[in-house]
Amino acid sequence: MTRRDLYRERLDLLQAALDHINQGFSVFDADLRLVAWNRQLFSMLEFPWHLARRGTHLSAFLEVNAARGEYGPGDVSDIVARRVERAKLFEPHTFERVRPDGQVVMVTGAPLPEGGFVTTYTDITRERQHQASLERTVAERTHQLRQSEDWLRLVTENIPALVAYISPGPIYRFANRRYAKWFDQTVESIAGRHVGDVLGPELYARLEPHIEKAFQGQAVSYEYSRTRPTGVVAHMRSTLIPDRTLDGRVLGCFVLSLDATEQKRSEAALAQAQRMEAVGQLTGGLAHDFNNLLTIIIGNVLALRRKVDIPAMPDLAMHLDPVHQAAQRGADLTRRLLAFARGDASDVRPLRLAPLTANVEGLLAGSLPKSVELALDLAACDAIVRVDPAEFENALVNLVLNARDAMPSGGTIAISLTCADLTRADADRFGVAPGPHALLEVRDNGEGMSEEVRRQAFDPFFSTKPFGTGSGLGLPTVYGCVRRSGGGILIDSTPGEGTTIRLAFPMIDAEPGPHDSAEGEPATNGNGELVLVVDDDTDVADVVRDQLCALGYSVLVTGSTDDALDLVRDVEDIRAVISDIVMPGQTNGIALVAELRKRRPGLPVALMTGYRQGPTREAQAPDCPVLPKPFSSRLLARTMNEILAS
């Protein structure tokens, strides 16, 4: 057997072996002529079988492919020539070719040491289809995930809550805009930051125990407050919910927070209103009875002064004057208590605040020691507000006397008045609507208040003064005065650094009225006119009778409304009736007036009450004056002049 025959036999053996390979296979020599191949090559690439012989030039295979358009458009001979020239370089190559029918073939060629190259052809159509399917699935899932994330972000951005996610560290991984804004951050700036850096050292120290519990797997709820850059104290309610895996590991925690500032403010206002209502219910009947007692005391003291020769008995005057002053202070105390508890403001009218405030110097001339300086700065604001002048002066006196008591070693009390257009943030602090306000500030450099005292300062009967030296109604009275004028009040105080109390009154566009709260010109006395006094308390009735007699009137007294109606019917000389409003077990004074109007139309009538104002104000006849007990003889005389002249 010749060498050539041996070579052919080996090629035939190789050819038989190659036919069992799943890949297409070809070997071309240095002249680019086919040396070896397998059946898979021709069946995979659909070459005509007449090319399956040794010595077939590469160009014959290229012409078949080019003619079928597998290399794209163009002249077949040019395409074949270019590819033959490239093949002569015998460079290793790997590429994928997509045939017109969609089949994907990976072609890998490697040069042979003596020239030529060996090439494998692998049908990877299924692999590429599977890969494309996976890529489509991944793309769809990615799109769905992105939609889900966008939807979740849309939800978290629009719900009225603060939402965040914290991972171990603790590190913020997510926060919605409300949460980020609460801590003066943005959604982008807060992500990836340590919680302590965002909260600040003080707040983080308070909240760290709650965060640690959440990472231990416990759901935690808590409240906290922080002062915003605007100076407003804001309150927050938060819940931390652990993010657990199925096996119990904690990956992080979700944060859900709600701004509770408005709710806290509403709760405080409700609590204050409830306390005021409780005080009103508690003191209403008490004040009525107490004022009756004071009416008796004051009336008898004044009667005694009229009947006794005071110059001849100076010691008696020395005892009577303190009794009268003490009774007047008691009457003032009940009026202040009822004004605070019931919200009465009987004389609210437009007034210039500056001159009204300036009156405080005269009112306090003898009440401040030389060690305390009172400084007024009122020129900066000429505001007109709606206020009860007597109530305002009383409130301002209370503030100054409180400041005096806070400076036992002396100091300065500064009162200033300015006009300001309150922003929403400033108005929220005062609890008023934004807009132009007159701001009255009373500042001292005394002992100051603790936070606990400051919170209770407006509570009725709360006082830090020694027992017996304060009623606990000073600041509550101020609070009531300001609120009834539509304003608000703030206390800023630090122990050892003094106290500043700020009052905000809404400014109005109106002509101011006079602020003189005197009772007016002296009234004329009676001329023997017969007056019927109706009061179930005989002592009070006797005092009123004595006052009327001293004013020159004749008086009949009865403790029964039924008797009063009979007397009015039978005694035509009765010129006027004065009746108490509240008479337990009987027809009240208002009903009595209505019945008298029916029986004797035009009969002058006045009412008396131990309340600051009648308990059924709306039911009162508009032409029927009401005397608040205890009342002076001067006020009684003016009232008698008024009803008898009508």
XYZ file of C-alpha atoms in Angstrom:
646
model
C 0.000 0.000 0.000
C 1.437 3.310 -1.037
C 1.740 6.321 1.298
C -1.066 8.032 -0.636
C -3.323 5.031 -0.146
C -2.491 4.959 3.537
C -3.274 8.677 3.772
C -6.634 8.156 2.047
C -7.484 5.269 4.335
C -6.819 7.406 7.382
C -8.943 10.222 5.972
C -11.766 7.776 5.319
C -11.455 6.544 8.894
C -11.489 10.135 10.140
C -14.454 10.861 7.916
C -16.415 7.958 9.401
C -15.627 9.160 12.899
C -16.604 12.742 12.123
C -20.006 11.625 10.864
C -20.910 10.726 14.453
C -20.332 14.262 15.756
C -23.432 16.449 16.313
C -21.603 19.547 15.161
C -20.732 20.368 11.580
C -17.031 19.958 10.842
C -14.710 20.914 7.992
C -10.967 21.000 7.283
C -9.492 23.083 4.447
C -5.819 22.929 3.479
C -3.477 25.785 2.729
C -4.980 26.092 -0.781
C -8.451 26.412 0.756
C -9.512 23.043 -0.566
C -11.718 20.657 1.339
C -9.796 17.910 3.057
C -12.298 16.530 5.603
C -15.931 17.053 6.610
C -18.867 15.286 8.174
C -22.487 14.699 7.202
C -23.762 17.080 9.910
C -22.082 19.968 8.057
C -24.055 19.362 4.862
C -27.356 18.566 6.562
C -27.114 21.519 9.009
C -26.118 24.103 6.397
C -27.982 22.434 3.524
C -25.022 22.316 1.118
C -25.503 20.240 -2.067
C -23.932 16.793 -1.695
C -21.932 17.078 -4.874
C -19.600 19.406 -2.984
C -18.826 16.644 -0.487
C -15.577 15.545 -2.059
C -11.959 16.203 -1.316
C -10.441 19.043 -3.236
C -13.624 21.189 -3.435
C -12.507 24.800 -3.133
C -13.911 26.997 -0.346
C -15.288 29.387 -2.938
C -17.814 26.772 -4.032
C -19.360 26.719 -0.565
C -19.273 30.511 -0.390
C -21.063 30.805 -3.734
C -23.920 28.598 -2.461
C -24.363 30.737 0.671
C -24.062 34.027 -1.208
C -26.600 32.924 -3.801
C -29.057 32.068 -1.028
C -28.599 35.548 0.483
C -26.971 34.343 3.673
C -24.354 37.116 3.441
C -26.827 39.814 2.624
C -27.494 41.673 -0.627
C -24.783 42.317 -3.190
C -22.974 40.802 -6.217
C -22.250 37.099 -5.563
C -18.805 37.118 -7.166
C -17.736 40.196 -5.179
C -18.991 38.694 -1.922
C -17.169 35.410 -2.596
C -13.932 37.164 -3.588
C -13.862 39.242 -0.398
C -14.477 36.266 1.817
C -11.833 34.145 0.053
C -9.266 36.896 0.588
C -10.186 37.043 4.237
C -9.907 33.235 4.584
C -6.367 33.308 3.147
C -5.287 35.179 6.278
C -5.896 31.972 8.293
C -6.868 33.922 11.427
C -8.748 32.319 14.297
C -12.364 33.418 14.332
C -15.636 32.827 16.159
C -18.952 34.365 15.199
C -22.652 33.688 15.067
C -24.578 33.751 11.819
C -28.332 33.936 11.621
C -29.539 32.195 8.499
C -32.560 33.443 6.531
C -34.764 30.747 8.043
C -33.891 31.926 11.569
C -31.371 29.200 12.331
C -28.471 30.469 14.451
C -25.102 28.841 13.777
C -21.951 29.467 15.788
C -18.849 29.195 13.519
C -15.483 28.646 15.192
C -12.338 28.422 13.033
C -8.724 27.779 14.039
C -5.625 27.779 11.739
C -3.577 24.575 11.235
C 0.213 24.534 11.747
C 0.978 23.750 8.098
C -1.653 26.047 6.663
C -5.343 25.714 6.253
C -7.853 25.692 9.115
C -10.337 23.512 10.909
C -13.875 24.829 11.501
C -16.794 23.663 13.657
C -20.418 24.657 13.104
C -22.827 24.464 16.051
C -26.572 24.908 15.811
C -27.351 27.179 18.824
C -30.854 28.163 17.695
C -32.566 26.659 20.754
C -30.042 28.148 23.130
C -30.521 31.587 21.623
C -34.303 31.222 21.629
C -34.186 30.177 25.260
C -31.836 33.032 26.065
C -34.110 35.495 24.273
C -37.072 34.106 26.192
C -35.192 34.561 29.447
C -34.210 38.089 28.477
C -37.812 38.904 27.627
C -38.918 37.438 30.943
C -36.274 39.440 32.810
C -37.255 42.583 30.927
C -40.925 42.011 31.705
C -40.188 41.312 35.359
C -37.928 44.355 35.527
C -40.653 46.456 33.961
C -43.223 45.074 36.383
C -40.896 45.671 39.311
C -40.243 49.207 38.138
C -43.992 49.768 37.787
C -44.509 48.292 41.256
C -41.811 50.536 42.714
C -43.259 53.565 40.929
C -46.716 52.678 42.203
C -45.414 52.154 45.746
C -43.557 55.461 45.623
C -46.682 57.173 44.279
C -48.691 55.768 47.173
C -46.131 56.672 49.834
C -45.750 60.168 48.418
C -49.478 60.879 48.526
C -50.627 59.331 51.796
C -50.740 61.851 54.674
C -48.026 60.035 56.610
C -44.255 59.945 56.981
C -42.819 56.657 55.687
C -39.232 55.365 55.805
C -37.236 52.131 55.839
C -34.209 51.612 58.096
C -31.638 48.859 57.609
C -29.100 47.729 60.246
C -26.576 50.371 61.144
C -29.112 51.961 61.463
C -29.114 53.399 57.939
C -31.953 55.024 56.001
C -32.644 53.109 52.791
C -35.825 54.914 51.801
C -37.958 57.853 52.909
C -40.908 59.561 51.273
C -40.884 63.308 50.753
C -42.945 64.065 53.843
C -40.509 62.155 56.052
C -37.461 63.745 54.439
C -38.958 67.240 54.697
C -39.770 66.699 58.394
C -36.014 66.416 59.016
C -35.110 69.156 56.515
C -33.780 66.618 53.993
C -34.681 65.457 50.491
C -35.548 61.940 49.344
C -32.130 61.739 47.679
C -30.084 63.211 50.537
C -31.550 61.046 53.314
C -30.974 57.666 51.600
C -27.798 55.953 52.793
C -27.286 58.222 55.816
C -26.973 57.094 59.415
C -30.144 57.720 61.417
C -28.201 59.618 64.077
C -26.849 62.064 61.481
C -30.386 62.881 60.320
C -32.090 63.030 63.734
C -29.298 64.861 65.522
C -27.587 63.664 68.719
C -30.280 64.802 71.176
C -33.289 63.304 69.372
C -31.361 60.159 68.369
C -30.474 59.509 72.018
C -34.211 59.571 72.837
C -35.269 57.358 69.933
C -32.365 54.893 69.825
C -33.904 52.524 72.442
C -37.065 52.250 70.312
C -35.029 51.526 67.171
C -33.058 48.835 68.988
C -36.281 47.140 70.096
C -37.528 47.148 66.504
C -34.333 45.426 65.313
C -34.877 42.858 68.066
C -38.189 41.991 66.395
C -40.651 44.070 68.462
C -43.214 46.446 66.993
C -42.770 49.766 68.806
C -44.973 52.872 69.078
C -43.884 56.147 70.667
C -44.295 59.922 70.577
C -41.709 62.672 70.395
C -41.478 66.386 69.736
C -38.900 68.637 68.148
C -38.558 72.353 67.583
C -38.712 73.236 63.897
C -36.416 75.928 62.440
C -39.422 78.275 62.564
C -39.505 77.907 66.370
C -42.751 75.909 66.359
C -42.755 72.824 68.579
C -44.068 69.942 66.467
C -45.286 66.581 67.780
C -45.008 63.211 66.038
C -46.468 59.744 66.657
C -44.364 56.913 65.202
C -44.592 53.139 64.826
C -41.625 50.889 63.954
C -42.518 47.547 62.313
C -39.743 44.924 61.946
C -39.079 43.540 58.438
C -38.727 39.806 59.125
C -37.860 36.838 56.936
C -39.741 33.544 57.173
C -37.040 32.145 59.445
C -37.374 35.073 61.854
C -34.356 37.161 60.877
C -34.845 40.959 61.005
C -33.650 42.659 57.825
C -34.682 46.159 58.873
C -37.743 48.069 60.017
C -40.465 50.162 58.458
C -41.210 53.583 59.967
C -44.738 55.015 59.885
C -45.154 58.449 61.477
C -48.075 60.876 61.744
C -47.847 64.581 62.525
C -49.769 64.983 65.791
C -49.173 68.723 66.241
C -52.716 69.811 65.409
C -54.180 66.954 67.440
C -52.033 67.912 70.439
C -53.130 71.519 70.090
C -56.768 70.447 69.852
C -56.405 68.153 72.860
C -54.844 70.973 74.883
C -57.610 73.370 73.855
C -60.256 70.774 74.703
C -58.658 70.080 78.086
C -58.541 73.814 78.800
C -62.199 74.167 77.792
C -63.159 71.211 79.982
C -61.316 72.702 82.938
C -63.054 76.014 82.366
C -66.425 74.289 82.138
C -65.712 72.345 85.331
C -64.745 75.547 87.134
C -67.890 77.245 85.858
C -70.127 74.420 87.052
C -68.339 74.242 90.387
C -68.378 77.953 91.104
C -71.686 79.080 89.591
C -73.903 78.363 92.566
C -71.089 79.070 95.016
C -70.456 82.505 93.535
C -74.164 83.311 93.614
C -74.423 82.487 97.314
C -71.095 84.155 98.070
C -72.154 87.342 96.308
C -75.350 87.350 98.331
C -73.241 87.191 101.497
C -71.009 89.969 100.235
C -74.070 92.053 99.403
C -75.197 91.693 103.010
C -71.752 92.547 104.377
C -71.179 95.550 102.136
C -74.729 96.834 102.558
C -74.572 96.664 106.347
C -71.127 98.259 106.471
C -72.316 101.162 104.329
C -75.502 101.479 106.379
C -73.474 101.497 109.579
C -71.193 104.209 108.195
C -74.250 106.315 107.339
C -75.844 105.925 110.759
C -72.784 106.345 112.959
C -70.999 109.602 113.595
C -67.652 108.552 112.144
C -65.676 111.662 113.201
C -66.751 111.036 116.767
C -65.831 107.321 116.582
C -62.558 107.038 114.611
C -61.864 103.544 115.963
C -65.092 102.280 114.415
C -64.124 103.678 111.010
C -60.756 101.970 111.345
C -62.587 98.638 111.712
C -65.275 99.278 109.094
C -62.918 100.256 106.266
C -60.983 96.917 106.199
C -64.292 95.005 106.282
C -65.582 96.983 103.317
C -62.306 96.606 101.373
C -62.150 92.866 102.063
C -65.732 92.409 100.890
C -64.990 94.362 97.712
C -61.935 92.168 97.054
C -64.113 89.092 97.538
C -66.635 90.440 95.036
C -63.843 91.148 92.561
C -62.517 87.616 93.041
C -65.863 86.013 92.203
C -66.254 88.260 89.153
C -62.801 87.260 87.893
C -63.527 83.609 88.540
C -66.826 83.678 86.665
C -65.396 85.776 83.849
C -62.718 83.136 83.308
C -64.951 80.099 83.722
C -68.040 81.320 81.787
C -66.209 83.332 79.114
C -68.149 86.519 79.811
C -66.952 89.741 78.222
C -69.699 92.282 78.651
C -67.889 95.382 77.392
C -65.781 94.350 74.404
C -65.395 97.265 71.991
C -62.829 98.822 69.602
C -60.044 100.572 71.515
C -56.554 101.899 70.903
C -54.270 99.537 72.761
C -51.395 101.939 73.412
C -53.225 104.493 75.644
C -55.079 101.665 77.379
C -51.739 100.010 78.153
C -50.239 103.315 79.325
C -52.868 103.466 82.103
C -51.015 100.681 83.904
C -48.443 103.147 85.230
C -51.090 105.006 87.210
C -52.789 101.824 88.368
C -49.523 100.420 89.730
C -48.052 103.603 91.118
C -48.160 102.359 94.715
C -47.718 98.641 94.044
C -44.133 98.458 92.798
C -41.144 98.821 95.132
C -38.323 101.211 94.294
C -36.136 98.258 93.343
C -38.451 97.408 90.438
C -38.375 99.616 87.340
C -41.344 99.696 84.944
C -40.328 100.559 81.365
C -42.955 101.161 78.654
C -42.268 101.265 74.910
C -45.616 101.784 73.157
C -44.876 104.248 70.370
C -44.204 101.627 67.690
C -47.836 100.563 67.326
C -51.091 102.533 67.206
C -53.289 99.469 66.760
C -57.036 99.314 67.336
C -58.325 96.029 68.777
C -61.551 94.697 70.288
C -61.171 94.327 74.041
C -62.966 94.868 77.345
C -61.024 97.818 78.825
C -61.583 96.953 82.485
C -60.777 93.309 81.844
C -57.646 94.220 79.869
C -56.373 96.579 82.561
C -56.976 93.910 85.185
C -55.090 91.352 83.038
C -52.151 93.698 82.519
C -51.976 94.486 86.228
C -51.904 90.750 86.930
C -48.972 90.285 84.537
C -46.987 93.145 86.060
C -47.619 92.013 89.635
C -46.582 88.460 88.728
C -43.382 89.863 87.225
C -42.808 91.907 90.385
C -43.211 88.826 92.580
C -40.703 86.949 90.393
C -38.048 89.578 91.183
C -37.746 89.699 94.999
C -34.387 91.465 94.708
C -35.616 93.937 92.129
C -35.179 94.281 88.387
C -36.859 95.659 85.292
C -40.339 94.982 83.920
C -40.416 95.961 80.241
C -43.749 96.402 78.441
C -43.565 96.879 74.680
C -46.199 97.116 71.956
C -45.489 96.365 68.295
C -47.520 95.706 65.165
C -46.788 92.596 63.129
C -48.254 90.675 60.206
C -48.175 87.138 61.588
C -47.147 84.387 59.189
C -48.832 80.979 59.269
C -46.045 79.547 61.450
C -46.162 82.435 63.961
C -49.961 82.439 64.004
C -49.996 78.701 64.727
C -47.846 79.269 67.813
C -50.397 81.742 69.162
C -53.382 79.690 67.991
C -54.764 82.551 65.877
C -55.353 83.199 62.185
C -52.518 84.766 60.146
C -52.696 88.503 59.556
C -52.023 91.851 61.257
C -51.833 91.678 65.052
C -50.847 93.954 67.922
C -48.170 92.174 69.969
C -47.979 93.163 73.627
C -44.897 91.837 75.418
C -44.329 91.836 79.192
C -40.768 90.849 80.023
C -38.959 90.507 83.366
C -35.499 89.345 84.401
C -36.694 87.418 87.436
C -36.607 83.800 88.561
C -38.287 82.317 85.465
C -40.429 79.175 85.231
C -39.662 75.515 84.822
C -41.212 73.690 81.862
C -43.694 71.957 84.170
C -44.821 75.251 85.712
C -45.093 76.870 82.280
C -47.408 74.089 81.064
C -49.754 74.563 84.037
C -49.610 78.353 84.160
C -53.111 78.837 82.694
C -54.781 76.168 84.829
C -57.356 77.580 87.277
C -56.156 77.706 90.900
C -52.600 76.650 90.003
C -50.112 78.874 91.803
C -46.463 78.718 92.810
C -46.918 81.433 95.409
C -47.039 80.624 99.134
C -50.425 79.531 100.452
C -52.714 82.481 101.057
C -50.831 84.925 98.801
C -52.317 83.986 95.420
C -55.692 82.830 94.138
C -54.340 80.945 91.123
C -56.632 82.993 88.862
C -54.194 85.642 87.646
C -52.898 84.039 84.468
C -56.164 82.180 83.769
C -57.878 85.589 83.844
C -55.298 86.953 81.388
C -55.823 83.909 79.173
C -59.599 84.417 79.201
C -59.283 88.129 78.398
C -57.023 87.514 75.413
C -59.066 84.617 74.017
C -62.322 86.554 74.311
C -60.685 89.282 72.232
C -59.860 86.722 69.539
C -56.157 86.688 70.390
C -53.549 84.293 71.706
C -50.901 84.159 74.408
C -47.437 82.574 74.686
C -45.054 82.128 77.605
C -41.298 81.890 77.051
C -39.400 81.292 80.252
C -36.138 79.771 81.466
C -35.348 79.235 85.166
C -32.965 81.927 86.329
C -33.270 83.955 83.110
C -36.666 85.590 83.448
C -40.009 85.314 81.701
C -41.506 86.861 78.574
C -45.265 86.772 78.056
C -46.527 87.733 74.608
C -50.139 88.648 73.864
C -51.377 88.812 70.251
C -54.558 90.809 69.538
C -56.090 90.878 66.012
C -55.997 94.412 64.636
C -59.259 95.805 63.269
C -60.241 98.713 61.057
C -62.731 100.609 63.217
C -63.156 103.862 65.089
C -62.035 103.483 68.723
C -64.426 104.214 71.559
C -63.697 105.678 75.017
C -61.978 103.388 77.510
C -63.120 105.104 80.682
C -64.729 102.388 82.810
C -66.140 104.662 85.539
C -69.789 104.428 86.447
C -70.600 107.848 85.036
C -72.137 110.940 86.557
C -73.745 110.722 90.026
C -77.402 109.718 89.901
C -80.236 111.671 91.507
C -82.051 110.291 94.570
C -85.630 109.206 94.743
C -88.602 111.239 95.931
C -90.499 108.715 98.013
C -91.476 106.425 95.112
C -92.659 102.993 96.299
C -90.378 100.135 95.187
C -91.066 96.396 95.624
C -87.975 94.242 96.409
C -88.346 90.494 95.709
C -85.639 88.189 97.120
C -85.945 84.879 98.953
C -82.853 85.745 101.042
C -84.256 88.070 103.720
C -80.828 89.430 104.682
C -80.096 90.453 101.103
C -83.568 91.920 100.757
C -83.065 93.985 103.930
C -79.743 95.343 102.650
C -81.287 96.357 99.319
C -84.225 97.898 101.191
C -81.829 99.977 103.328
C -79.892 101.120 100.236
C -83.110 102.194 98.519
C -84.371 103.966 101.615
C -81.065 105.809 101.892
C -81.571 106.918 98.283
C -84.984 108.422 99.120
C -87.329 105.610 98.060
C -90.121 103.867 99.964
C -89.763 100.082 99.990
C -91.896 96.947 100.257
C -90.105 93.582 100.680
C -91.301 90.053 99.902
C -89.537 86.716 99.565
C -92.216 85.111 97.360
C -92.923 85.661 93.683
C -96.585 84.833 94.233
C -96.822 87.541 96.903
C -95.048 89.928 94.550
C -97.707 89.384 91.875
C -100.493 89.912 94.414
C -98.871 93.100 95.753
C -98.455 94.534 92.267
C -102.100 93.758 91.551
C -103.433 95.196 94.830
C -101.060 98.130 95.480
C -101.320 100.592 92.664
C -98.708 102.890 94.276
C -95.865 100.467 93.492
C -93.755 102.358 90.969
C -91.011 99.787 90.315
C -89.943 96.218 91.098
C -86.439 94.880 91.790
C -86.217 91.064 91.833
C -83.513 88.449 92.243
C -83.170 86.114 89.249
C -82.451 82.822 90.997
C -84.923 81.856 93.727
C -84.902 78.079 94.329
C -88.327 76.461 94.440
C -90.053 79.518 93.014
C -90.703 81.193 89.707
C -87.397 82.766 88.717
C -86.972 86.479 88.242
C -87.142 86.364 84.447
C -90.475 84.536 84.488
C -91.693 87.026 87.099
C -90.838 89.928 84.783
C -92.788 88.297 81.962
C -95.850 87.879 84.195
C -95.592 91.460 85.476
C -95.521 92.715 81.883
C -98.839 90.985 81.323
C -100.505 92.299 84.490
C -99.105 95.825 84.533
C -97.591 96.747 81.181
C -95.040 99.525 81.503
C -94.178 98.813 85.168
C -90.392 99.502 85.559
C -88.479 96.365 86.522
C -84.816 95.581 87.307
C -83.180 92.265 88.163
C -80.406 91.264 90.566
C -78.059 88.300 90.295
C -75.140 86.785 92.130
C -73.805 85.582 88.774
C -71.707 87.944 86.739
C -74.448 87.785 84.141
C -77.794 86.078 84.265
C -77.673 82.331 83.609
C -80.331 82.628 80.919
C -79.098 85.763 79.212
C -80.993 85.144 75.984
C -84.339 85.004 77.808
C -83.946 88.432 79.453
C -86.090 91.323 78.302
C -83.820 93.757 76.424
C -85.187 96.726 78.433
C -84.594 95.109 81.818
C -81.314 96.082 83.544
C -79.430 93.471 85.596
C -77.563 94.490 88.769
C -74.576 92.219 89.549
C -74.340 91.504 93.278
C -72.795 93.037 95.269
C -73.584 96.435 93.795
C -72.858 99.909 95.089
C -75.495 102.457 96.098
C -74.298 104.604 93.206
C -74.987 101.846 90.650
C -78.349 101.150 92.301
C -79.260 104.843 92.077
C -78.314 104.988 88.373
C -80.378 101.874 87.678
C -83.420 103.327 89.469
C -83.064 106.564 87.514
C -82.901 104.542 84.280
C -85.982 102.373 84.815
C -88.147 105.146 86.292
C -87.313 107.474 83.402
C -88.363 104.900 80.778
